[in-house]
Amino acid sequence: MTVDSAALAIDGGTPAMPAGDPPPEWPVYDGTEEKALLEVLTSRKWGSTHGDVVATFEREFADYQQAAHGTCLTNGTLAITVALRAAGVGIGDEVIVPPYTFIATAAAALFVGAVPVFADVDPGTHLLDPDATEAAVTERTKAVVPVHLAGRPAAMDAFAELGRRHGLTIIEDAAQAPGAAYQGRPVGALGDLGTFSFQTSKNMTAGEGGAVLTDDEELAAKVYSLVNVGRVRGGGWYQHESVGYNLRLTEFQAAVLRAQLARHPQLQEIRERNAALLTSLLEDVEGVQPAPDDPAVTAHGRHLFLLRIPALAAPGRRDAALRALAAEGLTEVSSGYVPLHRNAALIAESKAIADRLGQPYPEAECPNADIVSQDTIWLTQRTLLGSEQWIRGVAAAITKVARSADTLAGTE
Ligand SMILES: *Cc1c(COP(=O)(O)O)cnc(C)c1O
């Protein structure tokens, strides 16, 4: 066999990616973070009970997402948990979640004694399907948690309508979606509550951290209290009017987050531009399916870039494709989530709760999640911060590997 320029690098061909010019290391920071951290250090006000940096960031972030109220807390997992508790979701209630998401979306329901129930995703967008959600509603359902996966807003008009019709709380899991907007309105307060994560991998980070946003004053007060040992905003130190956790963010984290927030629009613009270029380079490639555009998605958070390559669904083939992509120079790529309705630990805990209460546990059928979890690859957020030349290389690498998908090892 002769080696030509179209040959895969793993077979001795020329790598598709440029040798130099990689995207910036993540997290991105500069002197703004350094200065802000030092200011907190020397102020000796390291906690939000004494300093005002957390409160300032809460206001700035809520404004950025056009929400009336914002409360920061330790992470995105507990942000969902606190949002559920604030909404009154508790023991034996059912919470409908998508199976194609990070495990925290479902685990949060278990943390309040509720049962996560999986409804299928739309195979084109990987997002929770409103019709499948409606079909999963029972008399025990209390809340729905649509996830703005990869930064792409879920169909919030349909979910808001569904919430009204069935009297359900809608909690947006916007961990991957700061800066995203649906029909012109930023995510976070499109539902009753919205939750965010500032963990290391996210588009805005302090290493760890999270936030809960809402337009509802009463819910906001409950969230504040849950995060602050049952205290009341503006109340006394030992005035505990409810039972709450201590989930406070530190002033150091908020100092970093203020700088990250200020930089976010600039980075999102780069991500948007690169995602548009990448989509245009890939949309006509046979066998490659990037998510279709949707006019209702007026701003995409562009946390990850998901694409389906149906030929990779054969056993072992997607792993072979990842090795082939790495040889082309593309290493920031993942095979994504194992769907949660297949996670034994989640199912066992859910069944244990349902059994104790003598409730049925609805076994989920999620064929779309099963399919997309086998043929999806995603590019990590750092990729979308690359140069134009880098993005063209990414497209060339994916095109090469997709064209050879049938020949990749792994057909058992
Ligand atoms: C990261 C993430 C979370 C959890 O956030 P942490 O801050 O890591 O606890 C929840 N949901 C989704 C969709 C996420 O991506």
PDB file of C-alpha atoms in Angstrom, residues 27 140 181 212 217:
ATOM      1  CA  PRO A  27      -7.507  28.225  32.708  1.00  0.00           C
ATOM      2  CA  ARG A 140     -45.003  12.107  41.980  1.00  0.00           C
ATOM      3  CA  ALA A 181     -29.169  32.769  25.639  1.00  0.00           C
ATOM      4  CA  VAL A 212     -27.853  29.551  41.810  1.00  0.00           C
ATOM      5  CA  GLU A 217     -37.383  36.597  45.688  1.00  0.00           C
TER       6      GLU A 217
END
